[in-house]
Amino acid sequence: MDVLRLQNLQKSFGSVCALKNASLTLREGEVVALLGDNGAGKSTLIKAISGVFPVDRGDIFVRGEKVSIRSTRDAMDLGIETIHQDTSLAPDLSIARNLFLGREPVNFGWLGVFAPLDLAKLRKAASEVLKRVGISKKLDADALVSTLSGGERQSIAISRAMQFAAKVIILDEPTNNLGVEETHGVLRFVKEVRDAGHSVLLITHNIHHVFQVADRIIVMRRGEIVAEQIVADTDLLTVESIITGADMSALLKEARAK
Amino acid sequence: MPVGKRRSSLIRSPQFSSLVILIVLLAVFAIVDRNFLSPLNISNMMAFLPELGIIALGMTLLLTAGEFDLSVGAVFGLAPVVVMLLVQNGGWDIGIALLAGLVLCIAIGAINGLIVTKIGISSFLVTLSMLLVVRGAALYITQGFPLKSWDQPGFFVTLLAGSLNIGSFRFYTSLWWFIGLSLFAIYILRYAKLGNWISAIGSNRNAAVARGVPADTVKIWLFIATSVLAGLAGMISAFRISAASPVAGTGYELEVIAMVVVGGTALTGGRGTILGTIVGALMLRAIRNGIVLIGVPGLAYNIFVGLIILAMLILHALLQKNAARS
């Protein structure tokens, strides 16, 4: 089942064509890695899917249905949750308040933005999320996010996406600025997310991480999707050569001969 | 959270340390000059307190969202001047003139907010320019002369500047405005959905926007609320002293920001406390009043005000560092 299908997406900024004819599909319960050098169009692609800006041309299908995504709210309502590298959480808010930011449980909902938060429900739901995702260190739902480590913050952001039963979770450089152990924690968590039935689109620079968690690899170069590889059928050097676009066949032959 | 932990985090909170300093200051003033706690002096302090305090409430919410407003002192001066001109020279009904003043404040706040959010100029520069425009307008339309304010008793005067004697204390209605608005602001910031949004916007705007929080709209409304509160405070003041001066409120913007940050709200956004602001407002009021009573020469007292504010900020910074380490 295709959860997300992009067809011929195009986007230009002035005279710069950031995205030309990008098409890809994401199936249920798989991790797809999106690779490419700086300026390859990865960020533009995920920003278009997460509703930061609209595309110029092309169609987006969610579970086979054509949709239009004009705002981050639209994307979230369609079950697409994006976790940006450092910008997903508000450090001065508690874990519980962050988990429900923008979707706060309230009493007297008719009061609109003046409605009181349902603090008991907020705290209870937050502890359940923390328990379910089994973050190794016991975290207090009332703790401020500013007191957490980078890995803990990523895990909180990812579990927030799971909490809202997102069909598609987009992870933008989730292991940036993390230590070795924390990186492994986050990657393990990505696998758990997939096993729970969510589809993950993983954007990263680190090819080693891709080989640890991804099922498929999609490579972008200059705004285009240039290759698609099944992780089980490929290797690091092949993928690297596709990314850079350099002719590494000689190098490859040499490597394989060894 | 266990009770002990909650208690220790309360003690380490910035509003708590401000409260302790406030109590110490009050005690010192009371010991040095017995008149400090006399009904007359307390009544005096309580008459002045709400005028800056009401503006400080709006400023706290705005600072928590990561913006600030330097035009509040000028709006404090302009609103009553415009209302009084409409009544005295235009022959308008006082109620309609007040409504026009309200619309003017909403417009000033909306312009501030729209320029800051939609064009993306820092609120420091936008509201500094607005300060000049608004103050200049007040001076120009009055030709620099203060206006006699509305001195006929009536519904609006009672509503904004009525007074009530309880024993030998004299309380103005403005105090009830301040208390009511404070409770509302506490509710907004701590318990309402809107407060969650305000803190999130100031803490990490991109994260809030990514969660579908309408950051620009919230900020624009906060600019409007701050302007309206500044205009309300200006009206209260003008009614109380029966005069509307085009230079009223000069320098109030910095005094209000000082109240807010002394109370523990972060200038950089994300962390705001209304209780702290109330403590800050009380503290600056008590300092201004107390150091005159204890005999500091009038011309020297800004030195003391500045030093005490600086000491408070250093204390907050040290506490913050400590908390981060533990």
Coordinates of N, CA and C in Angstrom, one line a residue, chain B residues 163-280:
Chain B
S163 N -12.6 56.7 43.6 CA -11.8 56.3 44.7 C -12.8 55.9 45.9
L164 N -12.2 55.2 46.8 CA -13.0 54.6 47.8 C -12.2 54.6 49.1
N165 N -12.7 55.1 50.2 CA -12.0 55.1 51.5 C -12.3 53.9 52.3
I166 N -11.3 53.2 52.7 CA -11.5 52.1 53.6 C -10.7 52.4 54.9
G167 N -11.4 52.8 56.0 CA -10.6 53.3 57.1 C -9.9 54.5 56.7
S168 N -8.6 54.6 57.0 CA -7.8 55.7 56.6 C -7.1 55.5 55.3
F169 N -7.4 54.3 54.6 CA -6.8 54.1 53.3 C -7.7 54.6 52.2
R170 N -7.1 55.1 51.1 CA -7.9 55.6 50.0 C -7.5 54.7 48.8
F171 N -8.4 54.0 48.3 CA -8.2 53.2 47.1 C -8.8 53.7 45.9
Y172 N -8.1 53.7 44.8 CA -8.7 54.1 43.5 C -9.2 52.9 42.8
T173 N -10.2 53.1 41.9 CA -10.7 52.0 41.1 C -9.6 51.4 40.2
S174 N -8.6 52.2 39.9 CA -7.5 51.7 39.1 C -6.9 50.4 39.7
L175 N -6.9 50.4 41.0 CA -6.3 49.2 41.7 C -7.1 48.0 41.3
W176 N -8.4 48.1 41.3 CA -9.2 46.9 40.9 C -9.0 46.5 39.5
W177 N -8.8 47.5 38.6 CA -8.5 47.2 37.2 C -7.2 46.4 37.2
F178 N -6.2 46.9 38.0 CA -4.9 46.2 38.0 C -5.0 44.8 38.5
I179 N -5.8 44.6 39.6 CA -5.9 43.2 40.1 C -6.7 42.3 39.2
G180 N -7.8 42.9 38.6 CA -8.6 42.1 37.6 C -7.8 41.7 36.4
L181 N -7.0 42.6 35.8 CA -6.2 42.4 34.7 C -5.1 41.4 35.0
S182 N -4.5 41.5 36.2 CA -3.4 40.6 36.6 C -3.9 39.2 36.7
L183 N -5.1 39.0 37.3 CA -5.6 37.7 37.4 C -5.9 37.1 36.0
F184 N -6.4 37.9 35.1 CA -6.7 37.5 33.7 C -5.4 37.1 33.0
A185 N -4.3 37.9 33.2 CA -3.1 37.7 32.6 C -2.4 36.4 33.1
I186 N -2.5 36.2 34.4 CA -2.0 34.9 35.0 C -2.7 33.7 34.4
Y187 N -4.0 33.9 34.3 CA -4.8 32.8 33.7 C -4.3 32.5 32.3
I188 N -4.2 33.6 31.5 CA -3.8 33.4 30.1 C -2.5 32.7 30.0
L189 N -1.5 33.2 30.7 CA -0.1 32.7 30.5 C 0.1 31.3 31.1
R190 N -0.6 31.0 32.2 CA -0.3 29.7 32.8 C -1.3 28.6 32.5
Y191 N -2.5 29.0 32.3 CA -3.5 27.9 32.2 C -4.2 27.8 30.8
A192 N -4.2 28.9 30.0 CA -4.9 28.9 28.8 C -4.0 28.3 27.6
K193 N -4.7 27.9 26.6 CA -4.1 27.4 25.4 C -3.2 28.5 24.8
L194 N -3.8 29.7 24.8 CA -3.0 30.9 24.3 C -1.7 31.1 25.0
G195 N -1.6 30.9 26.3 CA -0.4 31.0 27.0 C 0.7 30.1 26.6
N196 N 0.2 28.8 26.3 CA 1.1 27.8 25.8 C 1.7 28.2 24.5
W197 N 0.9 28.9 23.6 CA 1.3 29.3 22.3 C 2.3 30.5 22.5
I198 N 2.0 31.4 23.4 CA 2.8 32.6 23.6 C 4.2 32.2 24.1
S199 N 4.3 31.3 25.0 CA 5.6 30.8 25.5 C 6.4 30.1 24.4
A200 N 5.6 29.2 23.7 CA 6.3 28.5 22.6 C 6.8 29.4 21.5
I201 N 6.1 30.4 21.2 CA 6.5 31.3 20.1 C 7.8 32.0 20.6
G202 N 7.9 32.5 21.8 CA 9.0 33.1 22.3 C 10.2 32.2 22.5
S203 N 9.9 31.0 22.8 CA 11.0 30.0 23.1 C 11.6 29.5 21.8
N204 N 10.8 29.1 20.8 CA 11.3 28.6 19.5 C 10.2 28.8 18.5
R205 N 10.2 30.0 17.8 CA 9.2 30.4 16.9 C 8.9 29.3 15.8
N206 N 10.0 28.8 15.3 CA 9.9 27.8 14.2 C 9.2 26.6 14.6
A207 N 9.5 26.1 15.9 CA 8.8 24.9 16.4 C 7.3 25.2 16.5
A208 N 7.0 26.4 17.0 CA 5.6 26.7 17.2 C 4.9 26.7 15.8
V209 N 5.5 27.4 14.9 CA 4.9 27.5 13.5 C 4.7 26.1 12.9
A210 N 5.7 25.3 13.1 CA 5.7 23.9 12.5 C 4.6 23.1 13.1
R211 N 4.1 23.4 14.4 CA 3.0 22.7 15.0 C 1.7 23.4 14.7
G212 N 1.7 24.3 13.7 CA 0.4 25.0 13.3 C 0.0 26.1 14.2
V213 N 0.9 26.6 15.1 CA 0.5 27.8 15.9 C 0.6 29.1 15.1
P214 N -0.4 29.9 15.0 CA -0.4 31.1 14.2 C 0.4 32.2 14.9
A215 N 1.7 32.1 14.8 CA 2.6 32.9 15.5 C 2.4 34.4 15.2
D216 N 2.3 34.7 13.9 CA 2.2 36.2 13.6 C 0.9 36.8 14.1
T217 N -0.2 36.0 14.0 CA -1.5 36.5 14.5 C -1.4 36.8 16.0
V218 N -0.8 35.8 16.7 CA -0.7 35.9 18.2 C 0.1 37.2 18.5
K219 N 1.2 37.4 17.8 CA 2.1 38.5 18.1 C 1.3 39.9 17.8
I220 N 0.6 39.9 16.7 CA -0.1 41.2 16.4 C -1.1 41.5 17.5
W221 N -1.8 40.5 17.9 CA -2.8 40.7 19.0 C -2.2 41.1 20.3
L222 N -1.0 40.6 20.5 CA -0.3 41.0 21.8 C 0.2 42.5 21.7
F223 N 0.6 42.9 20.5 CA 1.0 44.3 20.3 C -0.2 45.2 20.5
I224 N -1.4 44.7 20.0 CA -2.6 45.5 20.1 C -3.0 45.6 21.6
A225 N -2.9 44.4 22.3 CA -3.3 44.4 23.7 C -2.4 45.4 24.5
T226 N -1.1 45.4 24.2 CA -0.1 46.2 25.0 C -0.5 47.7 24.7
S227 N -0.8 48.1 23.5 CA -1.1 49.4 23.2 C -2.4 49.9 23.9
V228 N -3.4 49.0 23.8 CA -4.7 49.3 24.5 C -4.5 49.5 26.0
L229 N -3.7 48.6 26.6 CA -3.4 48.7 28.0 C -2.7 50.0 28.3
A230 N -1.7 50.4 27.5 CA -1.0 51.7 27.7 C -2.0 52.9 27.6
G231 N -2.9 52.8 26.6 CA -3.9 53.9 26.5 C -4.8 53.9 27.7
L232 N -5.2 52.7 28.2 CA -6.1 52.7 29.4 C -5.4 53.3 30.6
A233 N -4.1 52.9 30.7 CA -3.4 53.5 31.9 C -3.3 55.0 31.7
G234 N -3.1 55.5 30.5 CA -3.0 56.9 30.3 C -4.3 57.6 30.6
M235 N -5.4 57.0 30.3 CA -6.7 57.6 30.6 C -6.9 57.6 32.1
I236 N -6.6 56.5 32.8 CA -6.7 56.5 34.2 C -5.9 57.6 34.9
S237 N -4.7 57.8 34.4 CA -3.8 58.8 35.0 C -4.4 60.2 34.7
A238 N -4.9 60.4 33.5 CA -5.4 61.7 33.1 C -6.6 62.1 33.9
F239 N -7.5 61.1 34.1 CA -8.7 61.3 34.9 C -8.4 61.6 36.4
R240 N -7.4 60.9 36.9 CA -7.0 61.0 38.3 C -6.5 62.4 38.6
I241 N -5.6 62.9 37.7 CA -5.0 64.2 38.0 C -5.8 65.3 37.2
S242 N -6.8 65.0 36.5 CA -7.6 66.0 35.8 C -6.8 66.8 34.8
A243 N -5.9 66.2 34.2 CA -5.1 66.9 33.2 C -4.6 65.9 32.2
A244 N -4.5 66.3 30.9 CA -3.9 65.4 29.9 C -2.7 66.2 29.3
S245 N -1.5 65.7 29.6 CA -0.3 66.3 29.1 C 0.3 65.6 27.9
P246 N 0.7 66.3 26.9 CA 1.3 65.6 25.8 C 2.6 64.9 26.1
V247 N 3.2 65.3 27.2 CA 4.5 64.6 27.5 C 4.3 63.6 28.7
A248 N 3.1 63.3 29.0 CA 2.9 62.3 30.1 C 3.4 61.0 29.6
G249 N 4.0 60.3 30.6 CA 4.5 58.9 30.2 C 5.9 58.9 29.6
T250 N 6.6 60.0 29.6 CA 7.9 60.0 29.0 C 8.8 59.1 29.8
G251 N 9.5 58.2 29.1 CA 10.4 57.3 29.8 C 9.7 56.1 30.5
Y252 N 8.4 56.0 30.4 CA 7.7 54.9 31.0 C 8.0 53.5 30.3
E253 N 8.4 53.6 29.0 CA 8.6 52.3 28.3 C 9.8 51.6 29.0
L254 N 10.8 52.3 29.4 CA 12.0 51.6 30.0 C 11.7 51.2 31.4
E255 N 10.9 52.0 32.1 CA 10.5 51.7 33.5 C 9.7 50.4 33.5
V256 N 8.8 50.3 32.5 CA 7.9 49.1 32.5 C 8.7 47.9 32.1
I257 N 9.7 48.0 31.2 CA 10.5 46.9 30.8 C 11.3 46.5 32.0
A258 N 11.8 47.4 32.8 CA 12.6 47.1 34.0 C 11.7 46.3 35.0
M259 N 10.5 46.8 35.2 CA 9.6 46.0 36.1 C 9.5 44.6 35.6
V260 N 9.3 44.4 34.4 CA 9.0 43.0 33.8 C 10.3 42.1 34.0
V261 N 11.4 42.7 33.6 CA 12.6 41.8 33.7 C 13.1 41.6 35.2
V262 N 12.9 42.6 36.0 CA 13.2 42.5 37.4 C 12.4 41.3 38.0
G263 N 11.2 41.2 37.5 CA 10.3 40.1 38.0 C 10.7 38.7 37.6
G264 N 11.6 38.7 36.6 CA 12.1 37.4 36.2 C 11.7 36.9 34.8
T265 N 11.0 37.8 34.0 CA 10.7 37.4 32.7 C 11.9 37.6 31.8
A266 N 12.2 36.7 30.9 CA 13.4 36.7 30.1 C 13.2 37.7 29.0
L267 N 14.2 38.6 28.8 CA 14.1 39.6 27.7 C 14.2 38.9 26.3
T268 N 14.7 37.7 26.3 CA 14.8 37.0 25.0 C 13.6 36.1 24.7
G269 N 12.6 36.2 25.5 CA 11.4 35.4 25.2 C 11.4 34.0 25.8
G270 N 10.2 33.4 25.8 CA 10.0 32.0 26.2 C 9.7 31.8 27.7
R271 N 10.2 32.7 28.5 CA 10.0 32.5 30.0 C 9.3 33.8 30.5
G272 N 8.1 33.7 30.9 CA 7.4 34.9 31.4 C 6.7 34.6 32.7
T273 N 6.6 35.5 33.6 CA 5.9 35.3 34.8 C 5.1 36.6 35.2
I274 N 3.8 36.5 35.3 CA 3.0 37.7 35.7 C 3.2 38.0 37.1
L275 N 3.2 36.9 38.0 CA 3.5 37.2 39.4 C 4.8 37.9 39.6
G276 N 5.8 37.5 38.9 CA 7.1 38.3 38.9 C 6.9 39.7 38.5
T277 N 6.1 40.0 37.5 CA 5.9 41.3 37.0 C 5.2 42.2 38.1
I278 N 4.2 41.5 38.8 CA 3.5 42.3 39.9 C 4.5 42.6 41.0
V279 N 5.4 41.6 41.3 CA 6.4 41.9 42.3 C 7.4 43.0 41.8
G280 N 7.7 43.0 40.5 CA 8.6 44.0 39.9 C 8.0 45.3 40.0

